[in-house]
Coordinates of C-alpha atoms in Angstrom, one line a residue:
Chain W
M15 CA 106.2 81.1 145.4
E16 CA 104.1 78.1 145.3
A17 CA 104.7 76.1 142.1
P18 CA 101.6 75.8 139.8
S19 CA 100.0 72.5 140.4
A20 CA 99.4 69.7 137.9
A21 CA 96.1 71.0 137.4
T22 CA 96.8 74.3 136.9
W23 CA 99.6 73.4 134.0
R24 CA 97.1 71.5 132.4
R25 CA 94.5 74.2 132.5
R26 CA 97.1 77.0 131.0
R27 CA 97.9 74.3 128.2
R28 CA 94.3 73.7 127.4
L29 CA 93.8 77.9 127.2
G30 CA 96.9 78.2 125.4
R31 CA 95.7 75.8 122.6
V32 CA 92.5 77.2 122.5
G33 CA 94.0 80.7 122.2
L34 CA 96.6 78.7 119.3
Y35 CA 93.8 77.7 117.3
T36 CA 91.1 80.7 117.7
L37 CA 93.9 82.8 116.1
V38 CA 94.6 80.0 113.2
V39 CA 91.3 80.2 112.0
G40 CA 90.6 83.9 112.6
F41 CA 94.1 84.3 110.1
A42 CA 92.8 81.7 107.8
L43 CA 89.4 83.2 107.5
F44 CA 90.9 86.0 107.0
A45 CA 93.2 85.2 104.1
A46 CA 90.5 83.6 102.7
F47 CA 87.1 85.3 102.7
P48 CA 87.6 87.0 99.5
F49 CA 88.2 83.5 97.7
L50 CA 85.1 82.2 99.8
W51 CA 83.1 84.6 98.5
G52 CA 84.5 84.4 94.8
A53 CA 84.0 80.6 94.6
I54 CA 80.3 81.1 95.7
T55 CA 79.9 83.9 93.5
A56 CA 81.5 82.0 90.3
F57 CA 78.6 80.0 90.2
K58 CA 75.3 82.1 90.9
A59 CA 72.7 83.3 88.7
D60 CA 72.4 86.4 87.9
Q61 CA 68.7 86.3 89.8
D62 CA 70.2 85.0 92.7
L63 CA 73.4 87.6 92.7
Y64 CA 71.6 90.9 92.1
N65 CA 69.0 90.3 94.9
R66 CA 70.2 92.6 98.0
D67 CA 67.8 90.2 100.1
N68 CA 69.4 86.9 99.3
N69 CA 71.9 85.8 101.9
P70 CA 74.8 86.2 99.9
F71 CA 76.6 83.1 101.3
L72 CA 73.8 80.3 100.0
F73 CA 72.5 79.5 96.8
N74 CA 69.4 80.7 96.6
I75 CA 68.6 79.6 92.9
E76 CA 70.1 76.1 91.2
P77 CA 74.2 77.1 91.2
T78 CA 75.2 77.4 87.1
M79 CA 78.2 77.1 85.1
Q80 CA 76.8 79.9 82.9
H81 CA 79.2 82.5 83.9
V82 CA 82.5 80.0 83.8
R83 CA 81.7 78.8 80.5
L84 CA 81.6 82.9 79.2
L85 CA 84.6 83.2 80.6
F86 CA 86.4 80.6 78.4
E87 CA 84.0 80.6 75.2
G88 CA 83.0 84.4 75.4
T89 CA 85.8 86.5 76.4
A90 CA 89.6 86.4 75.9
F91 CA 90.5 84.7 78.8
N92 CA 92.7 81.8 77.3
T93 CA 94.4 84.5 75.2
F94 CA 95.8 86.5 78.4
V95 CA 96.7 83.1 80.0
W96 CA 98.9 82.1 77.1
N97 CA 100.1 85.6 76.8
T98 CA 101.3 85.3 80.4
L99 CA 102.5 82.0 79.8
V100 CA 104.6 82.9 76.8
V101 CA 105.8 86.6 78.6
A102 CA 106.7 84.4 82.2
L103 CA 108.9 81.8 79.8
L104 CA 110.8 83.6 78.5
V105 CA 111.6 86.3 81.5
V106 CA 112.3 83.3 83.3
A107 CA 114.7 82.2 80.4
I108 CA 116.7 85.6 80.3
T109 CA 116.6 86.4 84.1
L110 CA 118.5 82.9 84.5
L111 CA 121.2 83.5 81.8
A112 CA 121.7 86.9 83.0
S113 CA 121.8 86.5 86.9
L114 CA 123.8 83.1 87.6
P115 CA 126.7 84.5 86.2
A116 CA 126.1 88.0 87.5
A117 CA 125.7 86.3 90.7
Y118 CA 129.0 83.8 90.2
S119 CA 130.6 86.1 88.8
L120 CA 130.0 88.6 92.4
A121 CA 130.0 85.9 94.8
R122 CA 133.3 84.4 94.1
L123 CA 135.7 85.7 91.7
N124 CA 137.9 88.6 93.0
L125 CA 136.4 92.0 91.8
R126 CA 138.0 95.3 92.9
W127 CA 134.4 96.6 92.5
G128 CA 132.8 93.7 93.7
G129 CA 131.0 95.2 96.8
A130 CA 129.9 98.2 95.5
M131 CA 128.6 96.6 92.5
A132 CA 126.6 94.4 95.0
I133 CA 125.0 97.4 96.3
A134 CA 124.5 99.3 93.3
I135 CA 122.5 95.8 92.4
F136 CA 120.6 96.2 95.7
M137 CA 119.9 99.8 94.8
V138 CA 117.7 99.2 91.8
Y139 CA 115.3 98.1 93.9
L140 CA 114.9 102.0 94.9
I141 CA 114.0 103.1 91.3
P142 CA 110.5 100.9 90.7
P143 CA 108.2 100.3 87.4
S144 CA 105.8 103.4 89.4
L145 CA 108.8 105.9 88.8
L146 CA 109.9 104.3 85.7
F147 CA 107.2 104.0 83.4
I148 CA 106.6 107.7 82.0
S149 CA 110.0 107.6 80.5
L150 CA 109.9 103.9 79.6
S151 CA 107.2 104.5 77.4
R152 CA 109.0 106.8 75.1
M153 CA 111.9 104.5 74.7
V154 CA 109.1 101.4 74.7
S155 CA 107.3 103.0 71.4
F156 CA 111.0 104.2 70.1
L157 CA 111.6 100.3 70.0
G158 CA 108.5 99.9 68.2
L159 CA 107.5 97.4 71.3
Q160 CA 104.3 99.7 72.1
D161 CA 101.3 97.7 72.4
S162 CA 103.1 94.3 72.2
R163 CA 103.6 91.6 75.0
W164 CA 107.5 91.8 74.2
A165 CA 107.6 95.0 75.9
L166 CA 106.8 92.9 79.0
V167 CA 109.4 90.1 78.2
V168 CA 111.9 93.1 77.7
L169 CA 111.4 94.9 80.5
Y170 CA 110.1 92.1 83.8
P171 CA 113.4 91.1 83.8
T172 CA 115.0 94.8 85.1
I173 CA 112.8 93.5 87.9
T174 CA 114.1 90.1 88.2
I175 CA 117.6 89.7 87.3
P176 CA 118.5 92.3 90.1
V177 CA 116.4 90.5 93.4
S178 CA 117.8 87.3 91.7
V179 CA 121.5 87.9 91.4
W180 CA 121.0 89.1 95.0
L181 CA 119.4 85.7 96.3
L182 CA 121.8 83.6 94.1
M183 CA 124.7 85.5 95.3
G184 CA 124.1 84.2 99.1
F185 CA 123.6 80.7 97.6
F186 CA 126.8 80.6 95.9
K187 CA 128.1 82.1 99.0
G188 CA 127.0 78.9 100.8
I189 CA 128.7 76.5 98.4
P190 CA 132.6 75.3 99.8
K191 CA 135.2 76.6 97.5
D192 CA 136.8 73.2 97.4
I193 CA 134.3 71.5 95.4
E194 CA 135.0 74.3 92.9
E195 CA 139.0 74.1 93.1
Q196 CA 139.2 69.9 93.2
A197 CA 137.2 70.6 89.8
M198 CA 140.0 72.9 88.7
V199 CA 142.2 70.8 90.1
D200 CA 141.1 68.1 87.7
G201 CA 141.4 70.4 84.6
Y202 CA 138.3 72.3 84.5
S203 CA 138.8 76.0 83.7
R204 CA 137.0 78.1 85.9
L205 CA 134.0 78.8 84.0
G206 CA 133.9 74.6 83.3
A207 CA 133.9 74.2 87.5
F208 CA 131.2 76.8 87.3
V209 CA 128.9 75.0 84.9
R210 CA 129.8 71.3 86.4
T211 CA 130.2 71.8 89.9
V212 CA 128.6 75.1 90.8
L213 CA 125.1 74.6 88.8
P214 CA 123.7 71.6 89.9
L215 CA 124.4 72.5 93.4
S216 CA 122.8 75.4 93.8
F217 CA 119.5 74.1 91.9
P218 CA 117.2 74.9 95.2
G219 CA 118.1 78.8 94.7
M220 CA 117.3 78.2 90.6
V221 CA 113.9 77.2 91.8
A222 CA 113.5 80.5 94.3
V223 CA 114.8 82.6 90.7
I224 CA 111.8 80.6 88.5
V225 CA 109.2 80.9 91.2
F226 CA 109.7 84.4 91.8
S227 CA 110.6 85.6 88.3
A228 CA 107.1 83.4 86.7
T229 CA 104.6 85.0 89.2
L230 CA 106.1 88.6 88.9
S231 CA 105.4 87.9 85.6
A232 CA 101.8 86.9 86.0
S233 CA 101.1 90.0 88.8
E234 CA 103.1 93.0 87.2
F235 CA 100.4 95.4 86.9
I236 CA 102.0 99.0 86.0
Y237 CA 104.5 98.0 82.7
A238 CA 101.3 95.9 81.8
L239 CA 98.9 98.4 81.7
A240 CA 100.9 101.7 80.5
F241 CA 102.5 100.1 77.5
V242 CA 99.5 97.4 76.2
S243 CA 96.3 98.7 75.2
Q244 CA 95.4 96.0 72.7
T245 CA 93.6 93.0 74.0
S246 CA 95.2 90.6 71.9
Q247 CA 98.6 91.3 73.9
K248 CA 96.7 91.4 77.1
T249 CA 98.1 89.3 80.3
I250 CA 95.8 88.5 82.7
S251 CA 97.1 90.7 85.5
V252 CA 95.9 93.8 83.0
G253 CA 92.9 91.9 81.0
V254 CA 91.4 90.3 83.4
P255 CA 90.1 94.1 85.7
T256 CA 90.3 95.7 82.2
E257 CA 88.2 93.8 79.8
L258 CA 85.9 91.7 82.0
V259 CA 84.2 95.0 82.7
R260 CA 81.9 96.6 80.0
G261 CA 81.4 100.3 80.7
D262 CA 79.9 99.8 84.3
V263 CA 78.9 96.7 83.9
F264 CA 81.1 93.9 85.9
F265 CA 80.9 90.4 85.0
W266 CA 81.1 89.4 88.4
Q267 CA 80.8 85.8 88.1
S268 CA 83.3 85.4 85.4
L269 CA 85.9 87.8 87.1
Q270 CA 85.8 85.6 90.9
A271 CA 86.1 82.3 88.3
A272 CA 89.2 84.1 86.5
T273 CA 90.8 85.2 90.1
L274 CA 90.4 81.6 91.6
L275 CA 91.5 79.7 88.1
V276 CA 94.7 81.7 88.9
A277 CA 94.9 82.1 92.1
I278 CA 94.9 78.7 93.3
P279 CA 97.5 77.0 91.0
I280 CA 100.0 79.9 92.0
A281 CA 99.1 78.9 95.7
L282 CA 100.3 75.8 94.9
I283 CA 103.2 76.2 93.1
F284 CA 104.6 78.1 96.3
N285 CA 103.6 76.1 99.0
A286 CA 105.0 73.2 97.0
F287 CA 108.5 74.8 97.2
L288 CA 107.9 77.3 99.9
K289 CA 110.8 75.9 102.5
R290 CA 113.0 76.1 99.1
F291 CA 111.6 79.8 98.3
I292 CA 112.6 80.6 102.4
A293 CA 115.6 79.3 101.9
G294 CA 117.1 81.0 99.0
F295 CA 115.8 84.2 100.4
T296 CA 117.1 84.2 103.5
M297 CA 120.6 82.8 102.4
G298 CA 120.5 85.7 99.9
A299 CA 119.9 88.3 102.5
V300 CA 122.0 86.8 105.5
K301 CA 125.2 86.0 103.5
G302 CA 124.4 89.0 100.9
Chain X
M26 CA 148.5 73.3 66.1
S27 CA 147.2 76.4 66.4
A28 CA 144.3 75.3 67.1
V29 CA 145.8 73.9 70.4
R30 CA 147.4 77.1 71.1
A31 CA 144.6 79.1 70.6
T32 CA 142.4 76.3 73.4
R33 CA 144.8 76.8 75.9
R34 CA 144.5 80.6 75.5
R35 CA 141.2 80.6 75.9
R36 CA 141.4 78.3 78.8
Y37 CA 144.0 80.5 79.9
L38 CA 142.0 83.8 79.3
F39 CA 138.7 81.5 81.5
D40 CA 141.2 81.1 84.7
R41 CA 141.8 84.6 85.2
D42 CA 139.2 87.2 87.8
G43 CA 140.2 89.8 86.2
V44 CA 138.8 88.5 82.6
L45 CA 135.8 86.1 84.1
A46 CA 134.7 88.0 86.4
P47 CA 133.3 91.3 84.1
M48 CA 132.7 89.1 81.5
M49 CA 130.2 87.3 83.6
L50 CA 128.6 90.7 85.0
L51 CA 128.7 92.0 81.6
P52 CA 124.9 90.9 80.5
S53 CA 123.3 91.8 83.7
V54 CA 124.8 95.4 84.4
V55 CA 123.9 96.0 80.3
Y56 CA 120.2 95.3 80.7
I57 CA 120.0 97.3 83.9
V58 CA 121.6 100.8 82.7
A59 CA 120.1 100.0 79.2
L60 CA 116.6 99.9 81.2
V61 CA 116.3 101.1 84.4
A62 CA 119.5 104.2 84.7
V63 CA 118.7 105.2 81.2
P64 CA 114.8 105.7 81.5
F65 CA 115.8 106.8 85.2
F66 CA 118.0 109.9 83.7
L67 CA 115.8 110.2 81.1
A68 CA 112.6 110.9 84.1
I69 CA 114.7 113.5 85.6
A70 CA 115.3 115.5 82.4
Y71 CA 111.8 115.0 81.1
S72 CA 110.6 116.6 84.8
L73 CA 113.0 119.5 83.9
S74 CA 111.1 119.7 80.2
D75 CA 107.6 120.5 78.9
V76 CA 107.5 117.1 77.1
T77 CA 104.2 115.6 76.3
V78 CA 102.6 113.0 74.2
G79 CA 101.2 115.4 71.9
D80 CA 104.6 117.7 71.5
P81 CA 107.6 115.3 72.4
S82 CA 110.1 118.0 71.4
F83 CA 112.5 118.6 74.5
D84 CA 112.8 122.5 75.5
Y85 CA 114.3 123.0 78.9
V86 CA 111.9 124.2 81.5
G87 CA 114.2 124.4 84.8
L88 CA 112.0 123.4 87.9
R89 CA 108.8 124.7 86.6
N90 CA 106.8 121.2 86.4
F91 CA 107.9 120.8 90.4
R92 CA 106.4 124.3 91.0
A93 CA 103.0 123.3 89.3
V94 CA 102.9 120.0 90.9
L95 CA 103.9 121.9 94.7
K96 CA 101.1 123.9 93.8
D97 CA 98.2 121.5 93.0
P98 CA 96.0 120.2 95.4
V99 CA 95.3 116.5 94.1
F100 CA 99.2 115.9 94.1
R101 CA 99.6 117.1 97.7
R102 CA 96.8 114.6 98.5
S103 CA 98.6 112.1 97.0
L104 CA 102.1 112.1 98.3
T105 CA 100.2 112.4 102.4
N106 CA 98.2 109.6 101.1
S107 CA 101.1 107.7 100.0
I108 CA 102.9 108.0 103.2
F109 CA 99.9 107.8 105.5
I110 CA 98.7 104.5 103.9
T111 CA 102.4 102.9 103.9
A112 CA 102.6 104.2 107.3
V113 CA 99.4 102.9 108.7
T114 CA 99.5 99.6 106.9
M115 CA 103.8 98.8 108.2
V116 CA 102.3 99.1 111.6
L117 CA 99.3 96.5 111.4
V118 CA 101.8 94.6 109.3
L119 CA 104.2 94.3 112.1
V120 CA 102.0 93.7 114.7
L121 CA 99.9 91.1 112.7
A122 CA 102.7 88.9 110.6
K123 CA 104.2 88.6 114.1
I124 CA 101.6 87.1 115.5
L125 CA 101.0 84.7 112.6
A126 CA 105.0 84.0 112.3
L127 CA 104.0 82.8 115.9
V128 CA 101.2 80.9 115.1
L129 CA 102.5 79.1 112.1
T130 CA 105.8 78.3 114.1
R131 CA 103.7 75.9 116.3
D132 CA 102.1 72.6 115.8
F133 CA 98.3 72.2 115.0
R134 CA 96.0 70.1 113.3
G135 CA 95.2 70.8 109.2
K136 CA 98.5 73.0 108.8
W137 CA 99.0 72.4 105.2
G138 CA 95.4 73.7 104.4
V139 CA 95.6 76.9 106.9
R140 CA 99.2 77.9 105.3
F141 CA 97.9 77.3 101.6
L142 CA 95.2 79.6 102.7
I143 CA 96.8 82.0 104.2
L144 CA 99.7 82.4 101.4
L145 CA 96.8 83.0 99.6
P146 CA 96.7 87.0 99.5
W147 CA 100.4 86.6 98.9
T148 CA 100.5 84.4 96.0
T149 CA 97.6 85.7 93.9
P150 CA 98.4 88.6 91.6
V151 CA 97.5 91.6 93.0
P152 CA 95.1 93.0 90.4
L153 CA 93.0 90.2 90.8
A154 CA 93.3 90.2 94.6
A155 CA 92.1 93.6 94.4
I156 CA 89.1 92.8 91.7
A157 CA 87.9 89.8 94.4
W158 CA 88.1 92.7 97.3
L159 CA 86.0 95.0 94.5
W160 CA 83.3 92.7 94.6
M161 CA 83.4 92.1 98.5
L162 CA 83.2 95.7 98.9
D163 CA 80.6 96.5 96.1
S164 CA 78.1 99.6 96.9
L165 CA 75.0 97.7 96.9
F166 CA 76.0 93.9 97.1
S167 CA 78.5 93.5 99.5
P168 CA 78.6 90.8 101.8
I169 CA 80.1 92.6 104.8
D170 CA 76.7 95.3 104.7
W171 CA 74.3 92.3 104.4
T172 CA 75.7 90.7 107.1
L173 CA 75.7 94.3 109.3
R174 CA 71.9 94.1 107.7
R175 CA 71.4 91.1 109.4
L176 CA 72.5 91.9 112.7
G177 CA 70.3 95.1 112.8
L178 CA 73.3 97.4 112.9
L179 CA 73.0 98.9 109.3
E180 CA 70.1 99.9 107.2
G181 CA 71.2 100.4 103.5
N182 CA 74.7 100.5 102.6
L183 CA 78.0 101.3 103.7
H184 CA 79.1 102.6 100.2
W185 CA 83.0 101.5 101.0
L186 CA 84.5 102.6 98.1
G187 CA 82.1 105.7 97.9
N188 CA 83.1 107.1 101.4
S189 CA 85.9 108.8 101.6
K190 CA 87.3 108.0 104.7
L191 CA 86.0 104.0 104.2
A192 CA 87.5 104.3 101.0
V193 CA 91.0 104.9 102.4
A194 CA 90.4 102.4 104.9
S195 CA 89.4 99.9 102.2
V196 CA 93.0 100.9 100.6
I197 CA 94.8 99.7 104.0
T198 CA 93.1 96.6 104.7
V199 CA 93.3 95.0 101.5
Q200 CA 97.4 96.1 101.4
V201 CA 97.7 94.4 105.1
W202 CA 96.1 91.7 103.5
R203 CA 98.2 91.0 101.3
I204 CA 101.5 92.0 103.0
V205 CA 101.2 90.2 106.0
P206 CA 101.8 86.5 104.4
L207 CA 105.1 87.7 102.8
A208 CA 106.7 89.5 106.4
A209 CA 105.1 86.6 108.5
V210 CA 107.2 84.1 106.3
I211 CA 110.3 86.1 106.6
I212 CA 109.8 86.5 110.2
M213 CA 109.2 82.4 110.4
A214 CA 112.7 82.2 108.6
G215 CA 114.1 84.5 111.5
L216 CA 112.4 82.4 114.7
A217 CA 113.8 79.3 112.9
A218 CA 117.2 80.8 112.9
I219 CA 117.2 81.7 116.4
P220 CA 119.5 78.3 118.4
Q221 CA 116.7 75.9 119.9
D222 CA 119.2 76.0 123.1
I223 CA 119.0 79.3 124.3
N224 CA 115.3 78.7 123.7
D225 CA 115.5 75.4 126.0
A226 CA 117.7 77.6 128.9
A227 CA 115.5 80.4 129.3
E228 CA 112.5 77.2 130.1
V229 CA 115.1 75.4 132.1
D230 CA 114.9 78.9 134.0
G231 CA 112.0 79.1 134.4
A232 CA 110.4 81.7 131.9
G233 CA 107.2 81.4 130.8
F234 CA 105.7 82.3 127.4
W235 CA 105.4 85.6 127.6
R236 CA 108.9 86.3 129.4
K237 CA 110.5 84.3 126.4
L238 CA 108.7 86.1 124.0
F239 CA 109.7 89.6 125.3
E240 CA 113.5 89.0 125.9
I241 CA 114.1 86.0 123.5
T242 CA 112.2 86.0 120.7
I243 CA 111.3 89.6 119.9
P244 CA 115.1 91.2 120.4
L245 CA 116.7 88.2 118.2
T246 CA 114.3 88.7 115.5
L247 CA 114.3 92.4 115.4
P248 CA 116.7 92.8 112.4
V249 CA 114.9 90.3 110.2
T250 CA 111.1 92.2 111.1
A251 CA 112.7 95.4 110.3
V252 CA 113.5 93.7 106.6
A253 CA 110.1 92.1 106.5
T254 CA 108.4 95.4 107.4
L255 CA 110.9 97.3 104.9
F256 CA 110.6 95.3 102.4
G257 CA 107.0 95.5 102.7
A258 CA 107.0 99.3 102.8
V259 CA 108.4 99.4 99.4
L260 CA 105.8 96.9 97.8
V261 CA 103.2 99.2 99.4
F262 CA 104.4 102.5 98.6
T263 CA 105.1 102.0 95.0
D264 CA 102.2 99.6 94.1
M265 CA 99.4 101.2 92.1
S266 CA 97.3 98.5 91.1
V267 CA 95.4 98.2 94.4
V268 CA 94.2 101.6 94.1
Y269 CA 93.5 101.9 91.0
V270 CA 91.3 98.8 90.7
L271 CA 89.5 99.8 93.7
T272 CA 89.0 103.1 93.3
R273 CA 90.9 105.1 90.8
G274 CA 92.2 107.4 92.9
G275 CA 88.8 108.4 93.9
P276 CA 86.0 109.2 95.6
V277 CA 87.2 112.9 94.6
D278 CA 90.7 111.9 94.6
A279 CA 91.0 110.8 98.6
T280 CA 92.6 107.6 97.6
Q281 CA 95.1 109.2 95.1
I282 CA 98.8 108.7 95.7
L283 CA 102.1 109.3 94.1
P284 CA 101.9 106.1 91.2
T285 CA 98.2 106.7 90.3
W286 CA 98.4 110.5 90.4
A287 CA 101.5 110.0 88.3
F288 CA 99.8 107.5 86.1
F289 CA 96.7 110.0 85.1
R290 CA 98.6 112.5 84.4
G291 CA 101.7 111.3 82.7
I292 CA 100.2 108.4 80.3
Q293 CA 96.1 109.2 80.5
G294 CA 96.4 112.8 80.2
G295 CA 99.7 112.9 78.0
D296 CA 101.8 115.2 80.5
L297 CA 104.7 113.5 80.6
A298 CA 107.1 116.2 82.3
Q299 CA 104.8 116.6 85.0
G300 CA 104.1 112.9 85.4
A301 CA 107.6 112.3 86.1
A302 CA 108.2 115.0 88.1
V303 CA 105.0 113.3 90.3
A304 CA 106.6 109.9 90.0
L305 CA 109.9 111.4 91.2
F306 CA 108.8 111.7 94.3
L307 CA 109.0 108.4 95.3
F308 CA 112.5 108.3 95.4
P309 CA 113.8 110.0 98.5
L310 CA 111.5 108.2 100.4
L311 CA 112.6 104.8 98.8
L312 CA 116.3 106.3 99.5
A313 CA 115.2 106.1 103.0
M314 CA 113.8 102.7 103.3
A315 CA 116.2 100.9 101.3
V316 CA 119.3 102.8 103.9
L317 CA 117.0 100.8 106.7
I318 CA 116.9 97.6 104.7
L319 CA 120.9 97.8 104.4
R320 CA 121.6 98.6 108.1
S321 CA 119.0 96.1 109.3
V322 CA 120.7 93.3 107.1
R323 CA 124.3 94.1 108.9
R324 CA 123.0 93.8 111.8
M325 CA 121.5 90.4 111.2
E326 CA 124.7 89.1 109.7
V327 CA 126.0 90.3 113.6
L328 CA 123.8 87.8 114.8

């Protein structure tokens, strides 16, 4: 068989590039289209938006800030954001406090039933909120937490702790044992060695846990829908879809503005930490 | 002096694995037992009782709820919908995520921006993403309909969420759209773990793109792909926000799935016992998925 000539190679390469860019643009459009359409919608005047013959991708009438202003001044959006931040902060704190020692214990200390325990923690994944929310609704009211964002603060760590333990375990296993042993030779207790040497080294793992727990608090839906119905206690994930709709009237422009205002900051954080996040999850998965 | 001895004893205790390990594990275990294990067994107990919101007294009724649920056509619809939507979503995710992962490992211009846009569906809180789609699929003002009308392919409107087939297709589309980025990111991590010398050796031996794809890349990333797909399947199978926001299970229960049906029965209808019975049907299928995940992870370790 004849070897392909230089020209054939070049043509093939160019074809490959065209194919690559077609795929890139296709995927980016598919992913971002609802948001682009939302970004246009957010600034549209009602007469422009609600006319079936108008080109929906253009401003047929001057754009307006009216609906974005309505979101901040005429709805409880600020309250939802504040509630979400409070819940996220506390959930992150509880998650770190519980999962860091647990993961270390499973990764390093000799536990007779350590392996079984690690599998058991993974199995918690099998019992998702959609299976538990009905019986939890009774428990939540028994604890006096119904209709309060505190119910979410208490419940979300049940989702974040197992994932975080699993993830941090992988991280701790990746840290050489000699480092702690040296610290213990230097006179630290096991716990002291953990706090002073292992924790600082597992910072990337902690970042993954923080990002994961905070975004879960912002996006969880079932518990938030089933246990919180008072406007002043709602978080964004349920507040926006339930409160910006009155009867059959959707505040479309304000809804789209709210979606973008939440989506873009979270996406920026994820992109900034993506490498650490992937490292955290794959180390957890591979070495777990 | 006694203080010194006390510190020493504490030090001694903290150095013993047998004491330290359970202590460090305790907070997580207590948390999970109290708020996952207890409600789980409570759900099983509810499903065997006649508890309602109005009458919370517990009376054992055996399998009556399960019999009633199994006879209910809406429940059967929910069960088949849950399985069908998850299965179709995962096949599409498998293909698209694999392609996307291969694309994203290449070099091209504007990569940061493209990555940002592609990750948006996954990082956006699902209920808000569903709201964005609800507006895309609006019965009167859908931009998809407008485009089709402009191209002369459509008169009037498609009523995406009002037609039962299109509504199911819409739910699947939104699920695929939000899971593909996550699956691609996990598969990318698997691609990065392929030793470069294998690829180099293959190239030296004259293997082209397709040959390398089918004989190296795909076989070597099979376990991580399986993990990504199964994680996605669990997310889709247990999610209720997409269906709740888009259709509330309609039109006429065409998109009803197990989580939404359990919600409408148990929380909105107040029949905690039947709601719990419906939700429990998620468990055997999740168990199967989790066993598969653990198997794939183990195969990843062998590599």
